[in-house]
Short mmCIF file of C-alpha atoms and ligand atoms in Angstrom, two decimals:
data_model
loop_
_atom_site.label_atom_id
_atom_site.label_comp_id
_atom_site.label_asym_id
_atom_site.label_seq_id
_atom_site.Cartn_x
_atom_site.Cartn_y
_atom_site.Cartn_z
CA MET A 10 -8.91 0.73 10.23
CA ALA A 11 -5.50 -0.69 9.30
CA VAL A 12 -5.04 -1.64 5.96
CA ARG A 13 -2.28 -4.57 5.35
CA GLY A 14 -0.21 -5.62 2.62
CA HIS A 15 2.32 -4.33 0.08
CA PRO A 16 1.94 -0.43 -0.53
CA ALA A 17 1.06 -1.02 -4.40
CA LEU A 18 -1.62 -3.15 -2.60
CA ARG A 19 -2.71 -0.70 -0.21
CA LEU A 20 -3.41 1.88 -2.97
CA VAL A 21 -5.35 -0.23 -4.81
CA LEU A 22 -7.66 -1.42 -1.73
CA ARG A 23 -7.95 2.26 -0.71
CA GLN A 24 -9.10 2.93 -4.45
CA THR A 25 -11.20 0.18 -4.49
CA LEU A 26 -12.93 0.82 -1.18
CA ARG A 27 -13.37 4.34 -2.22
CA GLY A 28 -15.29 3.00 -5.55
CA TYR A 29 -17.32 1.12 -3.42
CA GLY A 30 -18.93 3.70 -1.63
CA GLY A 31 -20.40 5.51 -4.42
CA ASP A 32 -23.78 4.68 -6.18
CA THR A 33 -22.84 5.58 -9.46
CA GLN A 34 -20.24 2.50 -9.62
CA LYS A 35 -20.30 0.94 -13.07
CA ILE A 36 -21.16 -2.96 -12.99
CA ARG A 37 -18.23 -4.23 -14.30
CA GLN A 38 -18.47 -7.12 -17.01
CA PHE A 39 -17.89 -10.86 -15.52
CA SER A 40 -15.45 -12.93 -17.75
CA GLY A 41 -17.01 -16.28 -16.53
CA VAL A 42 -14.05 -17.28 -14.46
CA GLY A 43 -13.49 -16.30 -10.53
CA THR A 44 -11.45 -16.99 -7.90
CA SER A 45 -12.44 -19.09 -4.73
CA LEU A 46 -11.05 -20.74 -1.53
CA VAL A 47 -11.30 -24.27 -1.38
CA TYR A 48 -10.75 -27.25 1.31
CA GLU A 49 -10.79 -30.79 0.17
CA GLU A 50 -10.16 -32.21 3.68
CA TYR A 51 -10.73 -30.69 7.15
CA GLY A 52 -7.92 -29.78 9.11
CA ASP A 53 -5.56 -26.86 9.71
CA PRO A 54 -7.13 -23.84 7.98
CA GLN A 55 -3.39 -22.52 7.01
CA LYS A 56 -2.75 -25.76 5.40
CA VAL A 57 -6.00 -27.11 3.85
CA VAL A 58 -7.22 -24.02 2.44
CA VAL A 59 -6.36 -23.07 -1.18
CA GLN A 60 -7.12 -20.81 -3.73
CA ARG A 61 -8.39 -22.00 -7.21
CA GLU A 62 -9.92 -20.33 -10.44
CA THR A 63 -13.21 -21.66 -10.92
CA ASN A 64 -15.37 -21.49 -13.89
CA ILE A 65 -18.75 -19.79 -13.05
CA PRO A 66 -21.91 -21.66 -15.01
CA GLY A 67 -24.59 -19.60 -17.07
CA LEU A 68 -26.82 -17.85 -14.82
CA LYS A 69 -29.97 -20.20 -14.21
CA GLU A 70 -33.68 -18.31 -14.20
CA ASP A 71 -34.09 -18.13 -10.90
CA GLN A 72 -30.41 -17.31 -9.91
CA VAL A 73 -28.63 -14.12 -9.47
CA LEU A 74 -24.76 -13.81 -9.82
CA VAL A 75 -23.19 -11.86 -6.87
CA ARG A 76 -19.85 -10.45 -6.97
CA MET A 77 -18.29 -10.66 -3.24
CA LEU A 78 -17.12 -7.42 -1.78
CA ALA A 79 -16.59 -8.39 1.84
CA ALA A 80 -16.52 -11.20 3.82
CA PRO A 81 -15.18 -11.87 7.63
CA VAL A 82 -13.30 -14.83 9.09
CA ASN A 83 -15.26 -15.79 12.14
CA PRO A 84 -14.56 -18.26 14.45
CA ALA A 85 -17.32 -20.84 13.29
CA ASP A 86 -15.48 -20.70 9.46
CA ILE A 87 -12.46 -21.55 11.20
CA ASN A 88 -14.27 -24.29 13.16
CA THR A 89 -16.04 -25.61 10.17
CA ILE A 90 -12.95 -25.99 8.46
CA GLN A 91 -11.05 -27.71 11.18
CA GLY A 92 -13.95 -30.10 10.91
CA VAL A 93 -14.79 -29.49 14.88
CA TYR A 94 -18.46 -27.65 14.23
CA ALA A 95 -21.85 -28.45 14.36
CA VAL A 96 -22.02 -28.05 10.42
CA LYS A 97 -19.95 -30.39 8.32
CA PRO A 98 -20.30 -29.22 4.77
CA GLN A 99 -19.67 -31.77 1.93
CA LEU A 100 -16.05 -31.63 0.58
CA PRO A 101 -14.52 -29.93 -1.47
CA SER A 102 -16.20 -26.67 0.02
CA VAL A 103 -15.78 -23.12 -0.49
CA PRO A 104 -15.76 -21.78 3.08
CA GLY A 105 -17.64 -18.42 4.67
CA ASN A 106 -20.52 -18.36 6.49
CA GLU A 107 -21.45 -14.20 5.79
CA GLY A 108 -20.43 -11.69 3.55
CA VAL A 109 -21.56 -8.69 1.55
CA GLY A 110 -21.90 -8.93 -2.55
CA GLU A 111 -22.99 -6.80 -5.27
CA VAL A 112 -25.90 -8.27 -7.60
CA LEU A 113 -24.07 -8.59 -11.22
CA GLU A 114 -26.98 -10.35 -13.33
CA VAL A 115 -30.64 -11.23 -12.32
CA GLY A 116 -32.26 -14.68 -13.94
CA LYS A 117 -35.10 -14.02 -16.27
CA ASN A 118 -37.47 -15.85 -13.75
CA VAL A 119 -36.45 -13.99 -10.47
CA GLU A 120 -39.43 -12.19 -9.22
CA SER A 121 -38.28 -10.47 -6.36
CA GLU A 122 -36.89 -6.95 -6.80
CA LEU A 123 -33.43 -7.68 -7.22
CA GLN A 124 -31.60 -5.33 -9.53
CA PRO A 125 -28.08 -5.33 -10.80
CA GLY A 126 -25.90 -3.25 -8.30
CA ASP A 127 -28.11 -4.23 -5.24
CA ARG A 128 -26.28 -5.20 -2.26
CA VAL A 129 -27.07 -8.42 -0.87
CA ILE A 130 -26.32 -10.61 2.07
CA PRO A 131 -26.74 -14.44 2.51
CA ARG A 132 -29.96 -16.10 3.95
CA VAL A 133 -28.89 -19.19 3.70
CA ASN A 134 -25.97 -20.90 6.20
CA ALA A 135 -22.64 -21.67 4.33
CA LEU A 136 -23.17 -20.12 1.19
CA GLY A 137 -19.47 -19.77 0.50
CA THR A 138 -18.58 -16.29 0.80
CA TRP A 139 -14.81 -16.62 0.24
CA GLN A 140 -15.26 -16.52 -3.46
CA THR A 141 -14.79 -13.25 -5.65
CA HIS A 142 -18.40 -14.60 -7.55
CA ALA A 143 -21.18 -16.99 -6.60
CA LEU A 144 -24.41 -18.10 -8.02
CA ALA A 145 -27.09 -18.00 -5.76
CA ALA A 146 -30.90 -19.01 -5.93
CA SER A 147 -32.33 -15.32 -5.65
CA SER A 148 -34.51 -16.53 -2.50
CA ASP A 149 -30.87 -17.47 -0.52
CA VAL A 150 -29.82 -13.89 -0.64
CA ILE A 151 -31.45 -10.51 0.94
CA LYS A 152 -31.41 -7.19 -0.33
CA ILE A 153 -29.92 -4.60 2.17
CA PRO A 154 -30.10 -0.87 2.29
CA SER A 155 -27.84 1.31 0.02
CA GLY A 156 -25.39 3.37 1.86
CA VAL A 157 -24.72 0.84 4.72
CA ASP A 158 -20.63 0.62 4.99
CA LEU A 159 -18.68 -2.16 3.84
CA VAL A 160 -17.78 -3.88 7.06
CA THR A 161 -21.33 -3.25 8.67
CA ALA A 162 -22.84 -4.90 5.98
CA ALA A 163 -20.33 -7.71 5.82
CA THR A 164 -20.77 -8.74 9.59
CA ILE A 165 -24.22 -7.84 10.33
CA ALA A 166 -25.85 -11.28 10.02
CA VAL A 167 -23.88 -13.22 12.39
CA ASN A 168 -22.72 -11.55 15.81
CA PRO A 169 -24.90 -8.43 15.93
CA SER A 170 -27.84 -10.52 15.05
CA THR A 171 -26.66 -12.96 17.60
CA ALA A 172 -26.05 -10.30 20.29
CA TYR A 173 -29.76 -9.03 19.29
CA ARG A 174 -31.83 -12.35 19.69
CA MET A 175 -30.17 -12.96 22.92
CA LEU A 176 -31.09 -9.77 24.35
CA LYS A 177 -34.77 -10.03 23.46
CA ASP A 178 -35.66 -13.71 23.20
CA PHE A 179 -34.85 -15.04 26.83
CA VAL A 180 -35.73 -12.80 29.72
CA PRO A 181 -37.90 -9.76 29.27
CA VAL A 182 -35.55 -7.13 30.17
CA LYS A 183 -36.26 -3.58 30.12
CA ARG A 184 -34.75 0.02 30.73
CA GLY A 185 -32.14 -0.40 33.58
CA ASP A 186 -31.80 -3.94 33.89
CA THR A 187 -28.47 -5.36 33.99
CA VAL A 188 -26.89 -7.75 31.72
CA ILE A 189 -23.66 -9.87 32.19
CA GLN A 190 -21.44 -11.26 29.85
CA ASN A 191 -17.89 -12.93 29.41
CA GLY A 192 -15.92 -12.93 26.04
CA ALA A 193 -16.79 -8.80 26.17
CA ASN A 194 -14.61 -7.71 23.67
CA SER A 195 -15.41 -10.41 21.10
CA ALA A 196 -17.55 -9.09 17.95
CA VAL A 197 -20.82 -10.27 19.76
CA GLY A 198 -19.79 -8.92 22.80
CA GLN A 199 -19.08 -5.48 21.39
CA ALA A 200 -22.76 -5.82 19.44
CA VAL A 201 -24.29 -7.01 22.94
CA ILE A 202 -22.56 -3.94 24.65
CA GLN A 203 -23.70 -1.49 21.98
CA ILE A 204 -27.37 -2.69 21.58
CA ALA A 205 -28.16 -2.95 25.24
CA ALA A 206 -27.06 0.68 25.39
CA ALA A 207 -29.23 1.53 22.86
CA LEU A 208 -32.17 -0.16 24.50
CA GLY A 209 -31.50 1.74 27.72
CA MET A 210 -29.91 -1.48 29.78
CA LYS A 211 -26.54 -1.57 31.83
CA THR A 212 -23.83 -4.06 30.93
CA VAL A 213 -21.25 -6.04 33.51
CA ASN A 214 -18.53 -6.79 30.69
CA VAL A 215 -15.87 -9.50 31.93
CA VAL A 216 -12.78 -9.78 29.77
CA ARG A 217 -9.55 -11.68 30.20
CA ASP A 218 -6.47 -9.52 31.52
CA ARG A 219 -3.70 -8.51 29.30
CA THR A 220 -0.97 -5.94 29.39
CA SER A 221 -3.35 -3.51 27.14
CA ILE A 222 -6.02 -3.61 29.57
CA ARG A 223 -6.48 -0.07 30.13
CA GLU A 224 -7.14 0.73 26.49
CA LEU A 225 -9.33 -2.22 26.17
CA LYS A 226 -11.45 -1.00 29.22
CA GLU A 227 -11.83 2.38 27.75
CA HIS A 228 -12.53 1.01 24.20
CA LEU A 229 -15.64 -1.01 25.54
CA THR A 230 -16.50 1.99 27.77
CA GLY A 231 -16.75 3.82 24.59
CA LEU A 232 -19.07 1.53 22.94
CA GLY A 233 -21.48 2.28 25.78
CA ALA A 234 -20.34 -0.57 28.66
CA THR A 235 -21.50 0.33 31.90
CA VAL A 236 -18.91 -1.87 33.82
CA VAL A 237 -15.64 -3.52 32.25
CA VAL A 238 -13.85 -6.00 34.74
CA THR A 239 -11.23 -8.66 34.27
CA GLU A 240 -12.35 -12.30 35.34
CA ALA A 241 -9.94 -11.68 38.81
CA GLU A 242 -11.99 -8.29 39.56
CA LEU A 243 -15.53 -9.78 38.76
CA ARG A 244 -16.31 -10.91 42.07
CA LYS A 245 -14.91 -8.07 44.07
CA SER A 246 -15.93 -5.21 42.11
CA GLU A 247 -18.02 -2.47 43.89
CA GLU A 248 -19.20 -1.00 40.78
CA VAL A 249 -20.70 -4.30 39.83
CA LYS A 250 -22.17 -4.69 43.13
CA ALA A 251 -23.58 -1.14 43.04
CA LEU A 252 -25.70 -2.19 39.82
CA PRO A 253 -29.29 -4.32 39.84
CA PRO A 254 -28.23 -8.14 40.00
CA PRO A 255 -28.32 -9.12 36.18
CA ARG A 256 -31.34 -11.43 35.05
CA LEU A 257 -29.47 -12.36 31.91
CA ALA A 258 -25.81 -13.40 31.37
CA LEU A 259 -24.47 -14.13 27.97
CA ASN A 260 -21.86 -16.86 27.80
CA CYS A 261 -18.94 -16.51 25.05
CA VAL A 262 -16.24 -18.52 26.91
CA SER A 263 -17.87 -21.50 29.20
CA GLY A 264 -15.38 -22.98 31.73
CA ARG A 265 -14.54 -21.26 34.91
CA SER A 266 -15.30 -17.94 33.29
CA GLY A 267 -19.23 -19.10 32.62
CA THR A 268 -19.39 -20.41 36.00
CA GLU A 269 -18.26 -16.99 37.53
CA ILE A 270 -21.17 -15.12 35.49
CA LEU A 271 -23.65 -17.72 36.36
CA ARG A 272 -22.76 -16.86 40.37
CA GLN A 273 -23.99 -13.30 39.36
CA LEU A 274 -27.15 -13.90 38.31
CA THR A 275 -30.31 -12.97 40.33
CA PRO A 276 -32.71 -15.78 41.35
CA GLN A 277 -34.51 -17.13 37.98
CA GLY A 278 -32.14 -15.83 36.11
CA VAL A 279 -31.33 -16.94 32.93
CA MET A 280 -27.32 -17.97 31.61
CA VAL A 281 -27.53 -18.15 27.68
CA THR A 282 -24.54 -19.83 26.49
CA TYR A 283 -23.60 -19.19 22.75
CA GLY A 284 -19.85 -20.10 22.48
CA GLY A 285 -16.89 -22.22 24.19
CA MET A 286 -13.89 -20.14 23.49
CA SER A 287 -12.16 -21.80 26.85
CA ARG A 288 -13.12 -25.23 25.12
CA GLN A 289 -14.32 -26.56 28.77
CA PRO A 290 -17.80 -27.54 29.52
CA VAL A 291 -20.66 -25.21 31.07
CA THR A 292 -20.09 -26.00 35.25
CA ALA A 293 -23.15 -24.78 37.09
CA PRO A 294 -22.66 -24.46 40.78
CA VAL A 295 -25.25 -26.52 42.68
CA GLY A 296 -26.41 -23.66 44.91
CA ALA A 297 -27.29 -21.68 41.77
CA LEU A 298 -29.60 -24.28 40.15
CA ILE A 299 -31.16 -25.52 43.79
CA PHE A 300 -31.74 -22.15 45.79
CA ASN A 301 -31.44 -19.52 42.67
CA ASP A 302 -33.35 -21.72 40.56
CA VAL A 303 -31.45 -20.13 37.44
CA THR A 304 -31.91 -21.69 33.82
CA LEU A 305 -29.32 -22.66 31.60
CA ARG A 306 -29.89 -22.16 27.88
CA GLY A 307 -28.27 -22.11 24.71
CA PHE A 308 -28.53 -20.06 21.37
CA TRP A 309 -27.29 -21.09 18.14
CA MET A 310 -28.09 -18.36 15.09
CA THR A 311 -27.73 -20.75 12.52
CA ARG A 312 -30.76 -22.48 14.01
CA TRP A 313 -33.04 -19.35 14.32
CA ASN A 314 -32.41 -18.28 11.02
CA LYS A 315 -33.61 -21.86 9.44
CA GLU A 316 -36.50 -21.60 11.67
CA HIS A 317 -37.41 -17.91 10.50
CA PHE A 318 -35.88 -18.63 6.97
CA SER A 319 -38.32 -15.83 5.36
CA HIS A 320 -39.91 -14.88 8.52
CA PRO A 321 -40.72 -10.92 8.63
CA GLU A 322 -39.06 -10.78 12.15
CA ARG A 323 -36.08 -11.61 10.64
CA LEU A 324 -36.02 -8.79 8.21
CA HIS A 325 -37.49 -6.71 11.09
CA MET A 326 -34.33 -7.23 12.96
CA LEU A 327 -32.21 -6.82 10.41
CA ASP A 328 -33.67 -3.19 9.55
CA GLU A 329 -33.46 -2.42 13.13
CA LEU A 330 -29.59 -3.25 13.42
CA PHE A 331 -29.01 -1.47 10.05
CA GLN A 332 -30.72 1.41 11.74
CA LEU A 333 -28.50 1.66 14.95
CA ALA A 334 -25.83 1.04 12.21
CA GLN A 335 -26.34 3.79 10.56
CA GLY A 336 -27.54 6.08 13.44
CA GLY A 337 -24.17 5.58 14.94
CA GLN A 338 -25.03 3.23 17.53
CA LEU A 339 -23.57 0.24 16.32
CA ARG A 340 -20.35 -0.11 15.04
CA PRO A 341 -18.33 -3.00 13.61
CA PRO A 342 -15.80 -4.63 15.61
CA ASP A 343 -12.07 -3.42 15.31
CA HIS A 344 -10.95 -5.14 12.24
CA THR A 345 -8.04 -5.72 9.62
CA LEU A 346 -9.32 -5.50 6.11
CA VAL A 347 -6.97 -8.12 4.07
CA PRO A 348 -7.13 -8.24 0.33
CA PHE A 349 -8.31 -11.51 -0.65
CA SER A 350 -5.27 -12.67 -2.19
CA ASN A 351 -3.58 -12.44 1.31
CA PHE A 352 -6.08 -14.83 2.61
CA GLN A 353 -3.29 -16.79 4.46
CA GLU A 354 -2.69 -13.79 6.14
CA ALA A 355 -6.18 -13.36 7.82
CA LEU A 356 -6.20 -17.22 8.43
CA LYS A 357 -3.32 -16.92 10.34
CA ASN A 358 -4.44 -13.61 12.33
CA ALA A 359 -7.79 -15.50 13.07
CA MET A 360 -6.42 -18.11 14.86
CA PRO A 361 -5.77 -17.68 18.53
CA SER A 362 -1.94 -17.04 19.51
CA GLU A 363 -1.18 -17.11 22.74
CA GLY A 364 -4.69 -17.57 23.72
CA MET A 365 -5.39 -14.13 22.57
CA LEU A 366 -7.01 -13.15 19.57
CA GLY A 367 -6.41 -10.02 17.66
CA LYS A 368 -8.50 -8.03 15.16
CA LYS A 369 -11.38 -9.40 13.30
CA GLN A 370 -9.97 -10.09 9.68
CA ILE A 371 -12.20 -9.15 6.81
CA LEU A 372 -11.36 -9.91 3.44
CA ILE A 373 -11.97 -7.51 0.69
CA PHE A 374 -12.37 -8.81 -2.82
N1 NAP B 1218 -24.19 -19.52 18.95
C1 NAP B 1218 -24.10 -18.68 17.56
O1 NAP B 1218 -24.97 -18.37 17.06
C2 NAP B 1218 -22.87 -17.82 17.56
C3 NAP B 1218 -22.87 -16.69 16.79
C4 NAP B 1218 -21.82 -15.91 16.67
C5 NAP B 1218 -20.71 -16.39 17.60
N2 NAP B 1218 -20.59 -17.43 18.14
C6 NAP B 1218 -19.46 -17.67 19.02
O2 NAP B 1218 -19.36 -16.61 19.68
C7 NAP B 1218 -17.60 -16.85 19.76
C8 NAP B 1218 -17.43 -15.49 19.72
O3 NAP B 1218 -17.50 -15.30 18.37
P1 NAP B 1218 -17.07 -13.95 17.91
O4 NAP B 1218 -16.88 -13.78 16.05
O5 NAP B 1218 -17.56 -12.77 18.49
O6 NAP B 1218 -15.24 -14.11 17.93
P2 NAP B 1218 -14.14 -12.61 17.93
O7 NAP B 1218 -14.21 -11.43 17.87
O8 NAP B 1218 -13.28 -13.45 17.36
O9 NAP B 1218 -13.55 -12.77 19.73
C9 NAP B 1218 -13.41 -14.25 20.40
C10 NAP B 1218 -13.60 -13.90 21.72
O10 NAP B 1218 -13.03 -15.15 22.36
C11 NAP B 1218 -12.06 -14.74 23.25
N3 NAP B 1218 -11.23 -15.60 23.50
C12 NAP B 1218 -10.53 -16.44 22.83
N4 NAP B 1218 -9.95 -17.68 23.18
C13 NAP B 1218 -10.29 -17.54 24.43
C14 NAP B 1218 -9.66 -18.48 25.66
N5 NAP B 1218 -9.27 -19.87 25.37
N6 NAP B 1218 -10.55 -18.17 26.83
C15 NAP B 1218 -11.20 -17.01 26.77
N7 NAP B 1218 -11.76 -16.22 25.93
C16 NAP B 1218 -11.08 -16.68 24.87
C17 NAP B 1218 -11.47 -13.67 22.98
O11 NAP B 1218 -10.85 -12.93 24.41
P3 NAP B 1218 -9.35 -12.49 24.25
O12 NAP B 1218 -9.26 -11.05 23.25
O13 NAP B 1218 -9.04 -12.31 25.69
O14 NAP B 1218 -8.28 -13.19 23.70
C18 NAP B 1218 -12.44 -13.02 22.23
O15 NAP B 1218 -13.04 -12.33 23.38
C19 NAP B 1218 -17.29 -18.14 19.28
O16 NAP B 1218 -17.26 -19.36 19.84
C20 NAP B 1218 -18.27 -18.30 18.21
O17 NAP B 1218 -18.05 -19.40 17.51
C21 NAP B 1218 -21.91 -17.88 18.38
#
């Protein structure tokens, strides 16, 4: 895990991270002034996102005051700020869709079991996690088990949850079945590899070629990937041919890459598109539709969460994911912890450069 920034800052950050681990940590007094990232117009995140001091008003009776601890920068956050995402928040807006915080204060009419010191993640979309302190209705946060490491807690709600739902909800896949995916080194892709391995499924993982392809293949294989191939290797790979043909394809990239994984599906297979990283449409070969009767579906975690706002299945899913994480079967993606004040660095590193993305950027407060 890389910790970037000035050496003094690195020391503070390490001490802070150590502090976060202990259950005996004291709840700090809150002065009423927090710091938020804000954007007033859609555009290039590095230009439109600024840091502001914010006065946090008094706590209402049904609210909790949360001190944010960690929040990732996901592609959807970037696209939302750019104004090209399906969700367009009213401006000015505080970005950040997921993260983990600690409850500092609990309103006197809050009926849930929330206590100061509990760790929580947002239940609602676009809570605005890129701020040091947030007031939220108690029903808008979910208490998580103690002892979950900070990065896992901050990143569980979007990507591992998406992977989990796509593996469970579309095709009744069972142990020994094969799942194929592109964008396999994305955070979602890495969660797919690990959850599928825990469920006894085999995975064919397609990634873009790069100079460090050997290391990437080793890394994904270490997570439990059955086969890792580049886009150019997919059609010819003997290892892929030796596996049962997949009934489920998970499409992060779309464009040509999506077409290639669609071609691998068994008749009546299903391709679930959840990302368009290539910015190209999904193109289905006519033969795949006519002769193989494949189905094209889409998945959006935000919609699933809205439809399952307080459904027990949502808590069940999170429980299972936390259990996998605590059992060492679900590790967070490769990441860099970035102090909140260095948010510009996190935004810069979260933007694709020469088409390749680096490590997941995680803001630490
Ligand atoms: N539908 C949903 O509910 C849902 C939920 C979560 C995420 N998503 C979407 O899933 C995608 C991945 O999210 P993430 O957080 O897992 O991302 P991430 O960890 O930042 O990884 C991004 C992935 O996209 C690939 N990529 C980037 N530019 C590309 C291009 N031009 N052509 C092909 N591949 C490219 C990267 O591969 P390289 O290493 O080769 O650059 C990497 O595998 C995003 O589109 C995100 O919006 C959707």
